[in-house]
Amino acid sequence: CASSAGEPDFGRSMALGEANARLIAAAPDLLSACKAAEYAANHVDCVSAMQHALPAIRAAIAKAEGGAA
């Protein structure tokens, strides 16, 4: 990445790297949350199953966004 002056934009590169690292770290939690949501969507008592899955989904999203897991 380069700035408008043609110099490397290390701040942007660092921020992008940190965002990628958060997504990589959250990947297992995101997969687990997706599986829980898929189960809930196919479950007979979908509302109850989704309420059970929702905390894991929210935690995975927060972890991917750099918030508390």
PDB file of N, CA and C in Angstrom:
ATOM      1  N   CYS A   1       0.841  -1.177   0.000  1.00  0.00           N
ATOM      2  CA  CYS A   1       0.000   0.000   0.000  1.00  0.00           C
ATOM      3  C   CYS A   1       0.884   1.237   0.000  1.00  0.00           C
ATOM      4  N   ALA A   2       0.471   2.223  -0.692  1.00  0.00           N
ATOM      5  CA  ALA A   2       1.234   3.467  -0.737  1.00  0.00           C
ATOM      6  C   ALA A   2       0.306   4.633  -0.490  1.00  0.00           C
ATOM      7  N   SER A   3       0.863   5.674   0.083  1.00  0.00           N
ATOM      8  CA  SER A   3       0.084   6.888   0.296  1.00  0.00           C
ATOM      9  C   SER A   3      -0.001   7.653  -1.011  1.00  0.00           C
ATOM     10  N   SER A   4      -0.726   8.765  -1.000  1.00  0.00           N
ATOM     11  CA  SER A   4      -0.856   9.557  -2.228  1.00  0.00           C
ATOM     12  C   SER A   4       0.481  10.121  -2.674  1.00  0.00           C
ATOM     13  N   ALA A   5       1.445  10.215  -1.755  1.00  0.00           N
ATOM     14  CA  ALA A   5       2.772  10.714  -2.106  1.00  0.00           C
ATOM     15  C   ALA A   5       3.671   9.594  -2.612  1.00  0.00           C
ATOM     16  N   GLY A   6       3.153   8.383  -2.703  1.00  0.00           N
ATOM     17  CA  GLY A   6       3.931   7.257  -3.196  1.00  0.00           C
ATOM     18  C   GLY A   6       4.725   6.545  -2.125  1.00  0.00           C
ATOM     19  N   GLU A   7       4.581   6.982  -0.873  1.00  0.00           N
ATOM     20  CA  GLU A   7       5.298   6.345   0.228  1.00  0.00           C
ATOM     21  C   GLU A   7       4.406   5.264   0.832  1.00  0.00           C
ATOM     22  N   PRO A   8       5.017   4.216   1.403  1.00  0.00           N
ATOM     23  CA  PRO A   8       4.221   3.156   2.020  1.00  0.00           C
ATOM     24  C   PRO A   8       3.340   3.705   3.133  1.00  0.00           C
ATOM     25  N   ASP A   9       2.130   3.212   3.220  1.00  0.00           N
ATOM     26  CA  ASP A   9       1.191   3.605   4.267  1.00  0.00           C
ATOM     27  C   ASP A   9       1.191   2.505   5.326  1.00  0.00           C
ATOM     28  N   PHE A  10       2.181   2.580   6.228  1.00  0.00           N
ATOM     29  CA  PHE A  10       2.348   1.517   7.213  1.00  0.00           C
ATOM     30  C   PHE A  10       1.195   1.462   8.209  1.00  0.00           C
ATOM     31  N   GLY A  11       0.585   2.602   8.509  1.00  0.00           N
ATOM     32  CA  GLY A  11      -0.552   2.603   9.429  1.00  0.00           C
ATOM     33  C   GLY A  11      -1.707   1.798   8.880  1.00  0.00           C
ATOM     34  N   ARG A  12      -1.999   1.976   7.593  1.00  0.00           N
ATOM     35  CA  ARG A  12      -3.091   1.232   6.957  1.00  0.00           C
ATOM     36  C   ARG A  12      -2.733  -0.245   6.878  1.00  0.00           C
ATOM     37  N   SER A  13      -1.488  -0.543   6.537  1.00  0.00           N
ATOM     38  CA  SER A  13      -1.063  -1.942   6.447  1.00  0.00           C
ATOM     39  C   SER A  13      -1.151  -2.625   7.801  1.00  0.00           C
ATOM     40  N   MET A  14      -0.766  -1.906   8.855  1.00  0.00           N
ATOM     41  CA  MET A  14      -0.815  -2.480  10.193  1.00  0.00           C
ATOM     42  C   MET A  14      -2.263  -2.723  10.612  1.00  0.00           C
ATOM     43  N   ALA A  15      -3.136  -1.769  10.338  1.00  0.00           N
ATOM     44  CA  ALA A  15      -4.548  -1.931  10.689  1.00  0.00           C
ATOM     45  C   ALA A  15      -5.160  -3.108   9.939  1.00  0.00           C
ATOM     46  N   LEU A  16      -4.825  -3.255   8.674  1.00  0.00           N
ATOM     47  CA  LEU A  16      -5.336  -4.369   7.882  1.00  0.00           C
ATOM     48  C   LEU A  16      -4.811  -5.693   8.425  1.00  0.00           C
ATOM     49  N   GLY A  17      -3.543  -5.726   8.786  1.00  0.00           N
ATOM     50  CA  GLY A  17      -2.952  -6.937   9.361  1.00  0.00           C
ATOM     51  C   GLY A  17      -3.618  -7.316  10.674  1.00  0.00           C
ATOM     52  N   GLU A  18      -3.909  -6.304  11.507  1.00  0.00           N
ATOM     53  CA  GLU A  18      -4.575  -6.567  12.779  1.00  0.00           C
ATOM     54  C   GLU A  18      -5.994  -7.080  12.552  1.00  0.00           C
ATOM     55  N   ALA A  19      -6.696  -6.506  11.587  1.00  0.00           N
ATOM     56  CA  ALA A  19      -8.049  -6.977  11.273  1.00  0.00           C
ATOM     57  C   ALA A  19      -8.004  -8.422  10.778  1.00  0.00           C
ATOM     58  N   ASN A  20      -7.047  -8.737   9.927  1.00  0.00           N
ATOM     59  CA  ASN A  20      -6.911 -10.110   9.432  1.00  0.00           C
ATOM     60  C   ASN A  20      -6.590 -11.063  10.573  1.00  0.00           C
ATOM     61  N   ALA A  21      -5.724 -10.645  11.493  1.00  0.00           N
ATOM     62  CA  ALA A  21      -5.374 -11.493  12.629  1.00  0.00           C
ATOM     63  C   ALA A  21      -6.592 -11.769  13.506  1.00  0.00           C
ATOM     64  N   ARG A  22      -7.441 -10.750  13.705  1.00  0.00           N
ATOM     65  CA  ARG A  22      -8.660 -10.962  14.494  1.00  0.00           C
ATOM     66  C   ARG A  22      -9.581 -11.967  13.816  1.00  0.00           C
ATOM     67  N   LEU A  23      -9.723 -11.860  12.499  1.00  0.00           N
ATOM     68  CA  LEU A  23     -10.576 -12.811  11.780  1.00  0.00           C
ATOM     69  C   LEU A  23     -10.017 -14.224  11.841  1.00  0.00           C
ATOM     70  N   ILE A  24      -8.712 -14.353  11.705  1.00  0.00           N
ATOM     71  CA  ILE A  24      -8.085 -15.679  11.781  1.00  0.00           C
ATOM     72  C   ILE A  24      -8.285 -16.267  13.175  1.00  0.00           C
ATOM     73  N   ALA A  25      -8.087 -15.444  14.212  1.00  0.00           N
ATOM     74  CA  ALA A  25      -8.255 -15.922  15.585  1.00  0.00           C
ATOM     75  C   ALA A  25      -9.706 -16.300  15.866  1.00  0.00           C
ATOM     76  N   ALA A  26     -10.630 -15.598  15.253  1.00  0.00           N
ATOM     77  CA  ALA A  26     -12.055 -15.849  15.502  1.00  0.00           C
ATOM     78  C   ALA A  26     -12.626 -16.949  14.616  1.00  0.00           C
ATOM     79  N   ALA A  27     -11.888 -17.410  13.629  1.00  0.00           N
ATOM     80  CA  ALA A  27     -12.415 -18.372  12.658  1.00  0.00           C
ATOM     81  C   ALA A  27     -13.038 -19.610  13.309  1.00  0.00           C
ATOM     82  N   PRO A  28     -12.395 -20.249  14.276  1.00  0.00           N
ATOM     83  CA  PRO A  28     -13.039 -21.424  14.887  1.00  0.00           C
ATOM     84  C   PRO A  28     -14.363 -21.078  15.567  1.00  0.00           C
ATOM     85  N   ASP A  29     -14.407 -19.929  16.246  1.00  0.00           N
ATOM     86  CA  ASP A  29     -15.639 -19.509  16.909  1.00  0.00           C
ATOM     87  C   ASP A  29     -16.720 -19.163  15.888  1.00  0.00           C
ATOM     88  N   LEU A  30     -16.323 -18.526  14.803  1.00  0.00           N
ATOM     89  CA  LEU A  30     -17.279 -18.187  13.749  1.00  0.00           C
ATOM     90  C   LEU A  30     -17.865 -19.445  13.121  1.00  0.00           C
ATOM     91  N   LEU A  31     -17.019 -20.444  12.874  1.00  0.00           N
ATOM     92  CA  LEU A  31     -17.501 -21.705  12.316  1.00  0.00           C
ATOM     93  C   LEU A  31     -18.475 -22.381  13.279  1.00  0.00           C
ATOM     94  N   SER A  32     -18.118 -22.408  14.547  1.00  0.00           N
ATOM     95  CA  SER A  32     -18.996 -23.018  15.544  1.00  0.00           C
ATOM     96  C   SER A  32     -20.330 -22.293  15.617  1.00  0.00           C
ATOM     97  N   ALA A  33     -20.290 -20.959  15.578  1.00  0.00           N
ATOM     98  CA  ALA A  33     -21.522 -20.175  15.621  1.00  0.00           C
ATOM     99  C   ALA A  33     -22.376 -20.418  14.380  1.00  0.00           C
ATOM    100  N   CYS A  34     -21.733 -20.535  13.229  1.00  0.00           N
ATOM    101  CA  CYS A  34     -22.474 -20.822  11.992  1.00  0.00           C
ATOM    102  C   CYS A  34     -23.136 -22.195  12.062  1.00  0.00           C
ATOM    103  N   LYS A  35     -22.432 -23.173  12.601  1.00  0.00           N
ATOM    104  CA  LYS A  35     -23.009 -24.510  12.739  1.00  0.00           C
ATOM    105  C   LYS A  35     -24.193 -24.489  13.697  1.00  0.00           C
ATOM    106  N   ALA A  36     -24.077 -23.721  14.787  1.00  0.00           N
ATOM    107  CA  ALA A  36     -25.178 -23.614  15.740  1.00  0.00           C
ATOM    108  C   ALA A  36     -26.378 -22.941  15.089  1.00  0.00           C
ATOM    109  N   ALA A  37     -26.128 -21.908  14.293  1.00  0.00           N
ATOM    110  CA  ALA A  37     -27.219 -21.214  13.604  1.00  0.00           C
ATOM    111  C   ALA A  37     -27.870 -22.118  12.565  1.00  0.00           C
ATOM    112  N   GLU A  38     -27.061 -22.905  11.868  1.00  0.00           N
ATOM    113  CA  GLU A  38     -27.612 -23.845  10.885  1.00  0.00           C
ATOM    114  C   GLU A  38     -28.500 -24.873  11.577  1.00  0.00           C
ATOM    115  N   TYR A  39     -28.030 -25.399  12.703  1.00  0.00           N
ATOM    116  CA  TYR A  39     -28.829 -26.354  13.464  1.00  0.00           C
ATOM    117  C   TYR A  39     -30.144 -25.706  13.887  1.00  0.00           C
ATOM    118  N   ALA A  40     -30.042 -24.484  14.407  1.00  0.00           N
ATOM    119  CA  ALA A  40     -31.242 -23.786  14.874  1.00  0.00           C
ATOM    120  C   ALA A  40     -32.230 -23.570  13.738  1.00  0.00           C
ATOM    121  N   ALA A  41     -31.724 -23.233  12.563  1.00  0.00           N
ATOM    122  CA  ALA A  41     -32.604 -22.977  11.417  1.00  0.00           C
ATOM    123  C   ALA A  41     -33.326 -24.239  10.969  1.00  0.00           C
ATOM    124  N   ASN A  42     -32.717 -25.393  11.200  1.00  0.00           N
ATOM    125  CA  ASN A  42     -33.315 -26.654  10.771  1.00  0.00           C
ATOM    126  C   ASN A  42     -34.021 -27.399  11.906  1.00  0.00           C
ATOM    127  N   HIS A  43     -33.969 -26.860  13.105  1.00  0.00           N
ATOM    128  CA  HIS A  43     -34.536 -27.520  14.272  1.00  0.00           C
ATOM    129  C   HIS A  43     -36.037 -27.266  14.348  1.00  0.00           C
ATOM    130  N   VAL A  44     -36.753 -28.242  14.875  1.00  0.00           N
ATOM    131  CA  VAL A  44     -38.207 -28.121  14.991  1.00  0.00           C
ATOM    132  C   VAL A  44     -38.570 -26.905  15.842  1.00  0.00           C
ATOM    133  N   ASP A  45     -37.905 -26.717  16.968  1.00  0.00           N
ATOM    134  CA  ASP A  45     -38.163 -25.578  17.847  1.00  0.00           C
ATOM    135  C   ASP A  45     -37.100 -24.515  17.571  1.00  0.00           C
ATOM    136  N   CYS A  46     -37.190 -23.893  16.409  1.00  0.00           N
ATOM    137  CA  CYS A  46     -36.168 -22.970  15.922  1.00  0.00           C
ATOM    138  C   CYS A  46     -35.913 -21.812  16.885  1.00  0.00           C
ATOM    139  N   VAL A  47     -36.947 -21.232  17.464  1.00  0.00           N
ATOM    140  CA  VAL A  47     -36.767 -20.074  18.344  1.00  0.00           C
ATOM    141  C   VAL A  47     -35.936 -20.453  19.558  1.00  0.00           C
ATOM    142  N   SER A  48     -36.262 -21.564  20.182  1.00  0.00           N
ATOM    143  CA  SER A  48     -35.514 -22.019  21.346  1.00  0.00           C
ATOM    144  C   SER A  48     -34.064 -22.341  20.987  1.00  0.00           C
ATOM    145  N   ALA A  49     -33.865 -23.027  19.870  1.00  0.00           N
ATOM    146  CA  ALA A  49     -32.518 -23.390  19.442  1.00  0.00           C
ATOM    147  C   ALA A  49     -31.707 -22.142  19.093  1.00  0.00           C
ATOM    148  N   MET A  50     -32.331 -21.153  18.464  1.00  0.00           N
ATOM    149  CA  MET A  50     -31.627 -19.928  18.104  1.00  0.00           C
ATOM    150  C   MET A  50     -31.261 -19.141  19.360  1.00  0.00           C
ATOM    151  N   GLN A  51     -32.148 -19.120  20.343  1.00  0.00           N
ATOM    152  CA  GLN A  51     -31.832 -18.432  21.594  1.00  0.00           C
ATOM    153  C   GLN A  51     -30.637 -19.086  22.268  1.00  0.00           C
ATOM    154  N   HIS A  52     -30.516 -20.393  22.135  1.00  0.00           N
ATOM    155  CA  HIS A  52     -29.367 -21.115  22.688  1.00  0.00           C
ATOM    156  C   HIS A  52     -28.090 -20.778  21.914  1.00  0.00           C
ATOM    157  N   ALA A  53     -28.190 -20.612  20.605  1.00  0.00           N
ATOM    158  CA  ALA A  53     -27.027 -20.343  19.753  1.00  0.00           C
ATOM    159  C   ALA A  53     -26.601 -18.885  19.766  1.00  0.00           C
ATOM    160  N   LEU A  54     -27.510 -17.975  20.070  1.00  0.00           N
ATOM    161  CA  LEU A  54     -27.245 -16.541  19.961  1.00  0.00           C
ATOM    162  C   LEU A  54     -26.047 -16.050  20.770  1.00  0.00           C
ATOM    163  N   PRO A  55     -25.831 -16.481  22.000  1.00  0.00           N
ATOM    164  CA  PRO A  55     -24.647 -15.999  22.726  1.00  0.00           C
ATOM    165  C   PRO A  55     -23.326 -16.344  22.022  1.00  0.00           C
ATOM    166  N   ALA A  56     -23.229 -17.542  21.464  1.00  0.00           N
ATOM    167  CA  ALA A  56     -22.011 -17.935  20.745  1.00  0.00           C
ATOM    168  C   ALA A  56     -21.843 -17.111  19.472  1.00  0.00           C
ATOM    169  N   ILE A  57     -22.942 -16.829  18.806  1.00  0.00           N
ATOM    170  CA  ILE A  57     -22.895 -16.015  17.592  1.00  0.00           C
ATOM    171  C   ILE A  57     -22.412 -14.606  17.930  1.00  0.00           C
ATOM    172  N   ARG A  58     -22.985 -14.015  18.963  1.00  0.00           N
ATOM    173  CA  ARG A  58     -22.587 -12.662  19.370  1.00  0.00           C
ATOM    174  C   ARG A  58     -21.137 -12.610  19.817  1.00  0.00           C
ATOM    175  N   ALA A  59     -20.693 -13.618  20.562  1.00  0.00           N
ATOM    176  CA  ALA A  59     -19.303 -13.651  21.022  1.00  0.00           C
ATOM    177  C   ALA A  59     -18.334 -13.779  19.852  1.00  0.00           C
ATOM    178  N   ALA A  60     -18.678 -14.600  18.870  1.00  0.00           N
ATOM    179  CA  ALA A  60     -17.815 -14.769  17.702  1.00  0.00           C
ATOM    180  C   ALA A  60     -17.723 -13.475  16.902  1.00  0.00           C
ATOM    181  N   ILE A  61     -18.832 -12.775  16.753  1.00  0.00           N
ATOM    182  CA  ILE A  61     -18.833 -11.499  16.037  1.00  0.00           C
ATOM    183  C   ILE A  61     -17.972 -10.493  16.790  1.00  0.00           C
ATOM    184  N   ALA A  62     -18.133 -10.412  18.099  1.00  0.00           N
ATOM    185  CA  ALA A  62     -17.343  -9.477  18.900  1.00  0.00           C
ATOM    186  C   ALA A  62     -15.854  -9.787  18.792  1.00  0.00           C
ATOM    187  N   LYS A  63     -15.501 -11.057  18.822  1.00  0.00           N
ATOM    188  CA  LYS A  63     -14.092 -11.450  18.723  1.00  0.00           C
ATOM    189  C   LYS A  63     -13.524 -11.059  17.356  1.00  0.00           C
ATOM    190  N   ALA A  64     -14.294 -11.273  16.297  1.00  0.00           N
ATOM    191  CA  ALA A  64     -13.835 -10.926  14.951  1.00  0.00           C
ATOM    192  C   ALA A  64     -13.678  -9.415  14.787  1.00  0.00           C
ATOM    193  N   GLU A  65     -14.503  -8.652  15.507  1.00  0.00           N
ATOM    194  CA  GLU A  65     -14.443  -7.198  15.417  1.00  0.00           C
ATOM    195  C   GLU A  65     -13.482  -6.577  16.419  1.00  0.00           C
ATOM    196  N   GLY A  66     -12.809  -7.410  17.200  1.00  0.00           N
ATOM    197  CA  GLY A  66     -11.820  -6.909  18.148  1.00  0.00           C
ATOM    198  C   GLY A  66     -12.378  -6.558  19.505  1.00  0.00           C
ATOM    199  N   GLY A  67     -13.642  -6.907  19.752  1.00  0.00           N
ATOM    200  CA  GLY A  67     -14.247  -6.658  21.047  1.00  0.00           C
ATOM    201  C   GLY A  67     -13.994  -7.817  21.985  1.00  0.00           C
ATOM    202  N   ALA A  68     -14.627  -7.778  23.125  1.00  0.00           N
ATOM    203  CA  ALA A  68     -14.483  -8.863  24.099  1.00  0.00           C
ATOM    204  C   ALA A  68     -15.124 -10.126  23.553  1.00  0.00           C
ATOM    205  N   ALA A  69     -14.445 -11.237  23.776  1.00  0.00           N
ATOM    206  CA  ALA A  69     -14.957 -12.524  23.299  1.00  0.00           C
ATOM    207  C   ALA A  69     -15.844 -13.180  24.316  1.00  0.00           C
TER     208      ALA A  69
END
